[in-house]
Short mmCIF file of C-alpha atoms and ligand atoms in Angstrom, two decimals:
data_model
loop_
_atom_site.label_atom_id
_atom_site.label_comp_id
_atom_site.label_asym_id
_atom_site.label_seq_id
_atom_site.Cartn_x
_atom_site.Cartn_y
_atom_site.Cartn_z
CA MET A 4 -164.56 -87.41 -295.70
CA ILE A 5 -160.93 -88.43 -296.27
CA ARG A 6 -160.42 -90.05 -299.64
CA PRO A 7 -158.87 -93.58 -299.33
CA SER A 8 -155.47 -93.94 -300.97
CA LYS A 9 -155.74 -95.47 -304.42
CA ILE A 10 -153.42 -98.33 -305.43
CA LEU A 11 -152.89 -99.56 -308.98
CA ILE A 12 -152.05 -103.30 -309.19
CA VAL A 13 -150.37 -104.34 -312.45
CA ASP A 14 -149.86 -108.03 -313.23
CA ASP A 15 -150.56 -110.24 -316.27
CA THR A 16 -151.61 -113.11 -313.95
CA PRO A 17 -155.26 -112.59 -312.94
CA ASP A 18 -154.86 -114.71 -309.75
CA THR A 19 -152.07 -112.48 -308.46
CA VAL A 20 -154.12 -109.34 -309.23
CA MET A 21 -157.12 -110.80 -307.42
CA PHE A 22 -155.04 -111.91 -304.41
CA LEU A 23 -153.39 -108.48 -303.97
CA ALA A 24 -156.66 -106.60 -304.64
CA ASP A 25 -158.45 -108.60 -301.93
CA ARG A 26 -155.78 -107.94 -299.34
CA LEU A 27 -155.52 -104.23 -300.04
CA ALA A 28 -159.28 -103.59 -300.38
CA GLY A 29 -159.66 -105.39 -297.04
CA GLN A 30 -157.42 -102.70 -295.51
CA GLY A 31 -159.62 -99.91 -296.82
CA TYR A 32 -157.58 -98.94 -299.91
CA ALA A 33 -159.24 -98.12 -303.23
CA VAL A 34 -157.90 -100.56 -305.83
CA VAL A 35 -157.62 -100.30 -309.61
CA THR A 36 -155.96 -102.89 -311.82
CA ALA A 37 -154.18 -103.40 -315.15
CA SER A 38 -153.04 -106.58 -316.86
CA SER A 39 -150.31 -105.16 -319.14
CA GLY A 40 -147.72 -102.40 -319.25
CA VAL A 41 -149.65 -100.37 -321.79
CA GLU A 42 -152.86 -100.63 -319.77
CA ALA A 43 -150.89 -99.71 -316.64
CA LEU A 44 -149.75 -96.40 -318.20
CA GLU A 45 -153.31 -95.64 -319.30
CA GLN A 46 -154.61 -96.33 -315.78
CA VAL A 47 -151.91 -94.10 -314.25
CA GLU A 48 -153.10 -91.24 -316.39
CA LYS A 49 -156.81 -91.91 -315.95
CA GLU A 50 -157.02 -92.98 -312.28
CA GLN A 51 -154.12 -90.96 -310.83
CA PRO A 52 -153.24 -93.61 -308.22
CA ASP A 53 -151.20 -92.85 -305.09
CA LEU A 54 -149.03 -95.95 -305.47
CA VAL A 55 -148.32 -98.62 -308.14
CA LEU A 56 -147.64 -102.31 -307.42
CA LEU A 57 -145.93 -103.39 -310.62
CA ASP A 58 -145.06 -106.89 -311.87
CA VAL A 59 -141.66 -107.04 -313.57
CA LEU A 60 -142.20 -109.85 -316.02
CA MET A 61 -144.98 -109.06 -318.45
CA PRO A 62 -145.24 -109.66 -322.24
CA GLU A 63 -144.67 -106.69 -324.62
CA MET A 64 -143.75 -104.07 -322.00
CA SER A 65 -141.85 -105.05 -318.87
CA GLY A 66 -142.37 -103.51 -315.42
CA TYR A 67 -138.98 -101.76 -315.78
CA GLU A 68 -140.15 -99.99 -318.93
CA VAL A 69 -143.44 -98.97 -317.30
CA CYS A 70 -141.50 -97.64 -314.29
CA ARG A 71 -139.11 -95.70 -316.55
CA GLN A 72 -142.01 -94.07 -318.41
CA ILE A 73 -143.71 -93.15 -315.13
CA ARG A 74 -140.48 -91.44 -314.02
CA GLU A 75 -140.05 -89.61 -317.31
CA ASN A 76 -143.53 -88.06 -317.09
CA PRO A 77 -143.28 -84.82 -315.01
CA ALA A 78 -146.83 -85.40 -313.71
CA THR A 79 -145.89 -88.79 -312.19
CA HIS A 80 -142.15 -88.67 -311.70
CA LEU A 81 -142.59 -88.89 -307.89
CA LEU A 82 -145.39 -91.51 -307.89
CA PRO A 83 -144.27 -94.40 -305.59
CA VAL A 84 -143.66 -97.63 -307.53
CA VAL A 85 -143.12 -101.03 -305.86
CA LEU A 86 -141.74 -103.74 -308.18
CA LEU A 87 -143.00 -107.30 -307.68
CA THR A 88 -140.47 -109.91 -308.78
CA ALA A 89 -140.04 -113.64 -308.64
CA LEU A 90 -136.55 -113.50 -310.13
CA ASN A 91 -133.11 -113.19 -308.59
CA PRO A 92 -133.76 -110.37 -306.09
CA SER A 93 -130.32 -108.74 -306.01
CA GLU A 94 -129.92 -108.71 -309.80
CA GLU A 95 -133.48 -107.41 -310.19
CA ARG A 96 -132.96 -104.68 -307.61
CA VAL A 97 -130.12 -103.11 -309.61
CA LYS A 98 -132.28 -102.98 -312.75
CA GLY A 99 -135.24 -101.77 -310.70
CA ILE A 100 -133.20 -98.96 -309.11
CA GLU A 101 -131.97 -97.95 -312.56
CA ALA A 102 -135.59 -97.81 -313.77
CA GLY A 103 -136.49 -95.58 -310.77
CA ALA A 104 -138.44 -98.00 -308.50
CA ASP A 105 -138.90 -97.02 -304.86
CA ASP A 106 -139.16 -100.51 -303.33
CA PHE A 107 -139.23 -104.23 -304.11
CA LEU A 108 -141.31 -107.20 -303.02
CA THR A 109 -140.55 -110.82 -303.78
CA LYS A 110 -143.38 -112.93 -305.14
CA PRO A 111 -145.38 -114.48 -303.63
CA ALA A 112 -145.72 -111.42 -301.45
CA ASN A 113 -145.83 -111.81 -297.70
CA GLN A 114 -148.99 -110.05 -296.57
CA ALA A 115 -147.55 -108.25 -293.54
CA GLU A 116 -144.53 -107.04 -295.50
CA LEU A 117 -146.74 -105.93 -298.41
CA LEU A 118 -148.95 -103.83 -296.13
CA ALA A 119 -145.99 -102.35 -294.19
CA ARG A 120 -144.27 -101.21 -297.42
CA VAL A 121 -147.48 -99.82 -298.86
CA ARG A 122 -148.20 -97.86 -295.67
CA SER A 123 -144.69 -96.47 -295.46
CA LEU A 124 -144.60 -95.36 -299.10
CA LEU A 125 -148.06 -93.82 -298.88
CA ARG A 126 -146.98 -91.86 -295.80
CA ILE A 127 -143.99 -90.47 -297.72
CA LYS A 128 -146.24 -89.65 -300.68
CA ASP A 129 -148.67 -87.90 -298.37
CA LEU A 130 -145.88 -85.79 -296.85
CA HIS A 131 -144.62 -84.97 -300.29
CA ASP A 132 -148.13 -83.90 -301.42
CA GLN A 133 -148.33 -81.60 -298.38
CA VAL A 134 -144.95 -80.04 -299.19
CA GLN A 135 -146.10 -79.48 -302.77
CA ALA A 136 -149.36 -77.86 -301.63
CA GLN A 137 -147.45 -75.59 -299.23
CA THR A 138 -144.97 -74.69 -301.97
CA ALA A 139 -147.87 -73.71 -304.24
CA GLN A 140 -149.41 -71.66 -301.42
CA LEU A 141 -146.05 -69.96 -300.78
CA ALA A 142 -145.71 -69.14 -304.48
CA GLU A 143 -149.22 -67.62 -304.37
CA TRP A 144 -148.37 -65.51 -301.30
CA ASN A 145 -145.14 -64.46 -302.92
CA LYS A 146 -147.05 -63.27 -305.98
CA GLU A 147 -149.46 -61.28 -303.79
CA LEU A 148 -146.56 -59.77 -301.86
CA GLU A 149 -144.82 -58.75 -305.08
CA ALA A 150 -148.04 -57.11 -306.36
CA ARG A 151 -148.44 -55.23 -303.07
CA LEU A 152 -144.83 -54.04 -303.13
CA LEU A 153 -145.30 -52.86 -306.71
CA GLN A 154 -148.45 -50.98 -305.69
CA GLU A 155 -146.64 -49.37 -302.75
CA ALA A 156 -143.76 -48.39 -305.02
CA ARG A 157 -146.27 -46.72 -307.36
CA VAL A 158 -147.90 -44.83 -304.50
CA ALA A 159 -144.46 -43.70 -303.31
CA GLU A 160 -143.68 -42.55 -306.85
CA VAL A 161 -146.94 -40.55 -307.03
CA ALA A 162 -146.17 -39.01 -303.62
CA ARG A 163 -142.68 -38.08 -304.81
CA ALA A 164 -144.05 -36.54 -308.02
CA LEU A 165 -146.65 -34.59 -306.02
CA GLY A 166 -143.91 -33.33 -303.72
CA ASP A 167 -141.89 -32.13 -306.74
CA ILE A 168 -144.93 -30.48 -308.34
CA GLY A 169 -145.80 -28.79 -305.05
CA HIS A 170 -142.25 -27.54 -304.71
CA ASP A 171 -142.25 -26.06 -308.23
CA MET A 172 -145.68 -24.53 -307.69
CA LYS A 173 -144.45 -22.86 -304.53
CA ASN A 174 -141.48 -21.42 -306.40
CA LEU A 175 -143.60 -20.26 -309.33
CA LEU A 176 -146.09 -18.55 -307.04
CA THR A 177 -143.41 -16.27 -305.63
CA PRO A 178 -142.89 -14.37 -308.94
CA VAL A 179 -146.67 -14.30 -309.48
CA LEU A 180 -147.11 -12.54 -306.12
CA MET A 181 -144.15 -10.25 -306.77
CA GLY A 182 -145.50 -9.44 -310.25
CA ALA A 183 -148.89 -8.55 -308.78
CA GLY A 184 -147.17 -6.21 -306.28
CA LEU A 185 -145.22 -4.61 -309.10
CA LEU A 186 -148.37 -4.15 -311.18
CA GLN A 187 -149.98 -2.49 -308.19
CA SER A 188 -147.28 0.17 -307.89
CA GLU A 189 -147.09 0.64 -311.69
CA LEU A 190 -150.85 1.15 -311.70
CA GLU A 191 -150.64 3.76 -308.96
CA ASP A 192 -147.83 5.62 -310.85
CA LEU A 193 -149.81 5.47 -314.07
CA VAL A 194 -153.03 6.74 -312.51
CA GLY A 195 -151.06 9.53 -310.75
CA SER A 196 -149.54 10.66 -314.06
CA LEU A 197 -152.87 10.83 -315.94
CA PRO A 198 -153.83 14.37 -316.97
CA GLN A 199 -156.63 15.93 -314.94
CA GLY A 200 -160.06 15.72 -316.51
CA GLN A 201 -159.85 12.02 -317.40
CA GLY A 202 -160.96 11.34 -313.84
CA SER A 203 -164.03 9.17 -314.18
CA THR A 204 -162.74 6.88 -317.01
CA GLY A 205 -159.32 6.66 -315.33
CA GLU A 206 -160.85 5.95 -311.96
CA SER A 207 -163.16 3.18 -313.14
CA SER A 208 -160.32 1.58 -315.09
CA ARG A 209 -158.03 1.85 -312.03
CA LYS A 210 -160.72 0.21 -309.87
CA ARG A 211 -161.08 -2.63 -312.35
CA CYS A 212 -157.31 -3.22 -312.50
CA GLN A 213 -157.13 -3.07 -308.72
CA GLU A 214 -159.83 -5.75 -308.44
CA VAL A 215 -157.94 -8.04 -310.80
CA ILE A 216 -154.67 -7.49 -308.92
CA ASP A 217 -156.39 -8.23 -305.59
CA MET A 218 -157.93 -11.36 -307.05
CA VAL A 219 -154.55 -12.59 -308.41
CA ARG A 220 -152.86 -11.91 -305.05
CA GLU A 221 -155.55 -13.54 -302.98
CA ASN A 222 -155.68 -16.69 -305.08
CA ALA A 223 -151.91 -16.99 -305.28
CA ARG A 224 -151.94 -16.87 -301.48
CA ARG A 225 -154.64 -19.56 -301.35
CA LEU A 226 -152.64 -21.71 -303.72
CA GLN A 227 -149.60 -21.28 -301.47
CA ASP A 228 -151.69 -22.58 -298.54
CA GLN A 229 -152.77 -25.59 -300.54
CA VAL A 230 -149.21 -26.31 -301.66
CA ARG A 231 -148.16 -26.19 -298.00
CA GLU A 232 -150.89 -28.71 -297.18
CA LEU A 233 -149.71 -30.91 -300.05
CA ALA A 234 -146.14 -30.75 -298.74
CA ASP A 235 -147.35 -31.78 -295.25
CA CYS A 236 -149.28 -34.64 -296.75
CA VAL A 237 -146.24 -35.86 -298.71
CA LYS A 238 -144.20 -35.63 -295.51
CA GLY A 239 -146.80 -37.93 -293.89
CA LEU A 240 -148.40 -35.22 -291.76
CA SER A 241 -152.16 -35.08 -291.87
CA SER A 242 -153.67 -31.68 -292.16
CA PRO A 243 -156.60 -31.48 -289.73
CA PRO A 244 -159.30 -28.90 -290.31
CA HIS A 245 -158.77 -25.64 -288.50
CA PHE A 246 -162.04 -24.32 -287.03
CA ALA A 247 -162.43 -20.64 -286.31
CA PRO A 248 -165.31 -18.12 -286.43
CA CYS A 249 -166.01 -17.56 -290.08
CA ALA A 250 -168.31 -15.18 -291.98
CA VAL A 251 -169.96 -17.09 -294.84
CA ALA A 252 -170.65 -13.80 -296.65
CA GLU A 253 -166.92 -12.96 -296.77
CA VAL A 254 -165.96 -16.40 -298.03
CA VAL A 255 -168.62 -16.40 -300.76
CA THR A 256 -167.75 -12.83 -301.78
CA SER A 257 -164.14 -13.87 -302.13
CA VAL A 258 -165.17 -16.82 -304.34
CA ILE A 259 -167.37 -14.56 -306.46
CA LYS A 260 -164.53 -12.07 -306.94
CA THR A 261 -162.35 -14.94 -308.18
CA LEU A 262 -164.94 -16.25 -310.62
CA ARG A 263 -166.49 -12.96 -311.75
CA ILE A 264 -164.29 -12.51 -314.83
CA LEU A 265 -165.13 -16.05 -315.97
CA ALA A 266 -168.86 -15.47 -315.42
CA GLU A 267 -168.82 -12.10 -317.20
CA GLU A 268 -167.10 -13.61 -320.21
CA LYS A 269 -169.99 -16.05 -320.48
CA GLY A 270 -172.58 -13.31 -319.97
CA LEU A 271 -173.77 -14.57 -316.55
CA SER A 272 -174.36 -12.72 -313.35
CA LEU A 273 -173.38 -13.90 -309.88
CA HIS A 274 -175.51 -12.82 -306.88
CA THR A 275 -175.78 -13.28 -303.16
CA GLU A 276 -178.89 -12.94 -300.97
CA GLY A 277 -179.18 -12.92 -297.21
CA LEU A 278 -175.57 -13.89 -296.49
CA GLU A 279 -174.73 -10.72 -294.54
CA ALA A 280 -177.46 -11.55 -292.01
CA LEU A 281 -175.98 -14.97 -291.17
CA PRO A 282 -174.24 -15.42 -287.83
CA PRO A 283 -170.54 -16.35 -287.93
CA ILE A 284 -170.05 -20.13 -287.94
CA GLN A 285 -167.23 -22.33 -286.62
CA ALA A 286 -165.63 -23.44 -289.86
CA ASP A 287 -162.40 -24.16 -291.70
CA GLU A 288 -162.20 -21.12 -294.00
CA ARG A 289 -159.99 -22.76 -296.61
CA ARG A 290 -162.30 -25.76 -296.99
CA LEU A 291 -165.38 -23.54 -297.09
CA PHE A 292 -163.85 -21.43 -299.85
CA SER A 293 -162.92 -24.52 -301.82
CA ALA A 294 -166.45 -25.98 -301.54
CA PHE A 295 -168.25 -22.82 -302.72
CA TYR A 296 -165.64 -22.33 -305.41
CA ASN A 297 -166.38 -25.83 -306.74
CA LEU A 298 -170.16 -25.36 -306.64
CA ILE A 299 -170.13 -22.00 -308.47
CA ASN A 300 -167.39 -23.10 -310.83
CA ASN A 301 -169.46 -26.19 -311.71
CA ALA A 302 -172.56 -24.06 -312.34
CA ILE A 303 -170.92 -21.50 -314.68
CA PRO A 304 -170.40 -23.78 -317.71
CA GLU A 305 -173.95 -25.15 -317.37
CA VAL A 306 -175.74 -21.77 -317.45
CA PRO A 307 -176.55 -20.13 -320.83
CA ALA A 308 -175.76 -16.44 -321.44
CA GLY A 309 -178.17 -14.15 -319.62
CA GLY A 310 -178.57 -16.66 -316.77
CA SER A 311 -177.40 -16.41 -313.19
CA VAL A 312 -175.94 -18.16 -310.18
CA THR A 313 -177.24 -17.06 -306.78
CA VAL A 314 -175.95 -17.96 -303.33
CA ARG A 315 -178.66 -17.55 -300.67
CA GLY A 316 -178.34 -17.88 -296.93
CA ARG A 317 -180.76 -18.32 -294.04
CA THR A 318 -180.62 -19.54 -290.49
CA GLU A 319 -182.37 -22.85 -289.84
CA SER A 320 -185.61 -22.66 -287.80
CA GLU A 321 -184.05 -23.93 -284.56
CA GLY A 322 -181.20 -21.47 -284.97
CA LYS A 323 -178.51 -24.16 -284.75
CA ALA A 324 -177.36 -24.20 -288.36
CA VAL A 325 -177.08 -22.00 -291.39
CA ILE A 326 -178.44 -23.16 -294.74
CA VAL A 327 -176.65 -21.92 -297.80
CA SER A 328 -178.02 -22.69 -301.26
CA VAL A 329 -176.31 -22.31 -304.61
CA THR A 330 -178.95 -21.98 -307.34
CA ASP A 331 -178.32 -21.70 -311.05
CA THR A 332 -180.53 -21.25 -314.09
CA GLY A 333 -178.53 -23.85 -316.03
CA ARG A 334 -179.34 -26.96 -318.03
CA GLY A 335 -179.80 -29.17 -314.93
CA MET A 336 -178.67 -32.74 -314.46
CA PRO A 337 -180.08 -36.02 -315.75
CA VAL A 338 -181.11 -38.49 -313.01
CA ASP A 339 -178.09 -40.79 -313.47
CA VAL A 340 -175.62 -37.90 -312.97
CA ARG A 341 -177.57 -36.55 -309.98
CA GLU A 342 -177.84 -39.94 -308.26
CA ARG A 343 -174.12 -40.53 -308.48
CA LEU A 344 -173.08 -37.17 -307.07
CA PHE A 345 -171.18 -37.39 -303.74
CA THR A 346 -170.35 -41.07 -304.30
CA SER A 347 -167.16 -42.66 -305.58
CA ARG A 348 -169.03 -43.16 -308.90
CA VAL A 349 -169.41 -39.45 -309.69
CA MET A 350 -169.78 -38.96 -313.45
CA SER A 351 -167.97 -36.07 -315.08
CA ARG A 352 -169.58 -34.67 -318.22
CA LYS A 353 -166.57 -32.48 -319.00
CA ALA A 354 -163.47 -33.08 -321.08
CA GLY A 355 -160.66 -33.40 -318.55
CA GLY A 356 -163.14 -33.42 -315.63
CA THR A 357 -162.21 -35.60 -312.67
CA GLY A 358 -165.45 -35.69 -310.66
CA LEU A 359 -163.34 -34.52 -307.71
CA GLY A 360 -165.14 -31.19 -307.37
CA THR A 361 -168.34 -32.52 -305.79
CA LYS A 362 -166.30 -34.90 -303.62
CA ILE A 363 -164.38 -31.93 -302.20
CA VAL A 364 -167.73 -30.28 -301.40
CA LYS A 365 -169.03 -33.43 -299.70
CA ASP A 366 -165.78 -33.85 -297.69
CA MET A 367 -166.07 -30.25 -296.47
CA VAL A 368 -169.69 -30.79 -295.41
CA GLU A 369 -168.80 -34.01 -293.54
CA VAL A 370 -165.83 -32.44 -291.76
CA HIS A 371 -168.18 -29.71 -290.51
CA GLY A 372 -170.87 -32.17 -289.39
CA GLY A 373 -173.33 -30.72 -291.92
CA ALA A 374 -175.49 -32.09 -294.74
CA ILE A 375 -175.83 -31.55 -298.47
CA THR A 376 -178.70 -32.19 -300.87
CA VAL A 377 -179.32 -31.36 -304.49
CA GLU A 378 -182.40 -30.56 -306.57
CA SER A 379 -182.11 -30.40 -310.30
CA GLU A 380 -184.50 -30.20 -313.21
CA GLU A 381 -183.31 -30.52 -316.77
CA GLY A 382 -183.72 -27.29 -318.70
CA VAL A 383 -184.62 -25.34 -315.53
CA GLY A 384 -181.61 -25.37 -313.21
CA THR A 385 -179.90 -26.83 -310.19
CA THR A 386 -179.79 -25.98 -306.50
CA PHE A 387 -177.34 -27.37 -303.95
CA HIS A 388 -178.43 -26.91 -300.31
CA ILE A 389 -175.76 -27.08 -297.63
CA SER A 390 -176.53 -26.95 -293.93
CA LEU A 391 -173.65 -26.20 -291.54
CA PRO A 392 -173.90 -26.23 -287.74
CA ILE A 393 -173.20 -22.78 -286.31
CA ASP A 394 -171.07 -24.18 -283.49
CA GLY A 395 -169.08 -26.45 -285.76
CA PRO A 396 -169.01 -30.23 -285.61
CA LYS A 397 -169.45 -32.05 -282.30
CA GLN A 398 -166.19 -32.53 -280.39
CA ALA A 399 -166.11 -36.29 -281.12
CA ALA A 400 -166.37 -35.67 -284.85
CA VAL A 401 -163.49 -33.18 -284.70
CA GLU A 402 -161.27 -35.64 -282.84
CA SER A 403 -162.01 -38.50 -285.20
CA SER A 404 -161.47 -36.40 -288.33
N1 ATP B 21 -174.69 -26.90 -311.28
C1 ATP B 21 -174.63 -27.96 -312.08
N2 ATP B 21 -175.44 -28.06 -313.16
C2 ATP B 21 -175.41 -29.13 -313.97
N3 ATP B 21 -174.57 -30.16 -313.81
C3 ATP B 21 -173.72 -30.13 -312.77
C4 ATP B 21 -173.69 -29.04 -311.85
N4 ATP B 21 -172.76 -29.31 -310.90
C5 ATP B 21 -172.23 -30.49 -311.22
N5 ATP B 21 -172.79 -30.99 -312.35
C6 ATP B 21 -172.50 -32.28 -312.99
O1 ATP B 21 -171.83 -33.10 -312.06
C7 ATP B 21 -170.62 -33.57 -312.63
C8 ATP B 21 -169.61 -33.82 -311.54
O2 ATP B 21 -169.11 -32.58 -311.02
P1 ATP B 21 -167.70 -32.57 -310.33
O3 ATP B 21 -167.39 -31.19 -309.87
O4 ATP B 21 -167.64 -33.64 -309.31
O5 ATP B 21 -166.71 -32.99 -311.49
P2 ATP B 21 -166.36 -32.17 -312.80
O6 ATP B 21 -166.76 -30.73 -312.62
O7 ATP B 21 -166.93 -32.89 -313.97
O8 ATP B 21 -164.79 -32.32 -312.84
P3 ATP B 21 -163.74 -31.33 -312.13
O9 ATP B 21 -164.33 -30.98 -310.81
O10 ATP B 21 -162.50 -32.14 -312.06
O11 ATP B 21 -163.61 -30.17 -313.04
C9 ATP B 21 -170.23 -32.52 -313.64
O12 ATP B 21 -169.45 -33.06 -314.69
C10 ATP B 21 -171.58 -32.08 -314.18
O13 ATP B 21 -172.01 -32.95 -315.17
MG1 MG B 22 -166.17 -29.61 -310.91
#
């Protein structure tokens, strides 16, 4: 329901107040009254009228003074004020204009003129209220726009920093790869120059060094791929998954080679079972590597010395998917950590941990149209089960990814 406009009538003569109140209430206006200047100012503050009909001649505080105070108050400086005067109209008008009045009526007020002036001033007030509301709305929108621009500037800054980091990483990887190549030839020279008879110690040490060199080279190459993907991303190019026939056993072996030194330092063993028997699957090799890397890398710090991490593979009963499980003999996860895995509320229990590791695993599984579940018992261990369709995701899923 539309609120009726409220008019404050101020006059020290009760008959005049009653006369005006009757006329205006009869036209549907809400009416409030005051019989002195002081009361008028109190009513303005309390009732917040839309217009004031104000007698000029009143004891103690004149209508001019009331009008001046209404104008001086920022909350009411635009409130329409009509002065009612029985005095010399032209002389009164000058004083009234100086006091800030909007209009004048000569007493006794002609009813038609009174209503016409009231309507006209209320219309102007209404328009002014609308302008003020729109100005406030515009200020609000402006604030939101500024916040969004600030946010976008921050995102652009992060993208720029990532681009710079990627660039430096790419440059730093070149000497790492060159260094590994150099180590390789130094190793061969060294082994060649060893006196005969030190064969078996020399050979096992050479094999060990060779494994480390291969691991450094392979992972530097993987990092280069990721840096390239980062650069594409910064340039605004998405990097869609690349599906090709992939041997899970090779990917997992490559992950195990990378993490073996870490596991050995902690006194753990890493095993595989049944992976060689799996059929090749349509998969994105880089994403697969990253997922298994994260799962095994997560398990290692949780497993006490003497424990193990085992990756097992089998083909699902209908022969449409492979199921690969990563099982550890670690400390397991409490329910709250387990329930939050794979959601945006992943909890990291590590200093400097981001909770991104399990999200990467889940993203890989989704991109491949597979599924992931976890079983974990505190003090016993944890197993992640991943099922991946042998023929890769359905065409629609590939196109939408
Ligand atoms: N095999 C596991 N055994 C016990 N807890 C695990 C295991 N795998 C994951 N978790 C728990 O899940 C949490 C989330 O793992 P996630 O890989 O998402 O993040 P993070 O490893 O903590 O951080 P980041 O990946 O950045 O190093 C880990 O902090 C850990 O508490
Ligand atoms: Mg992790």
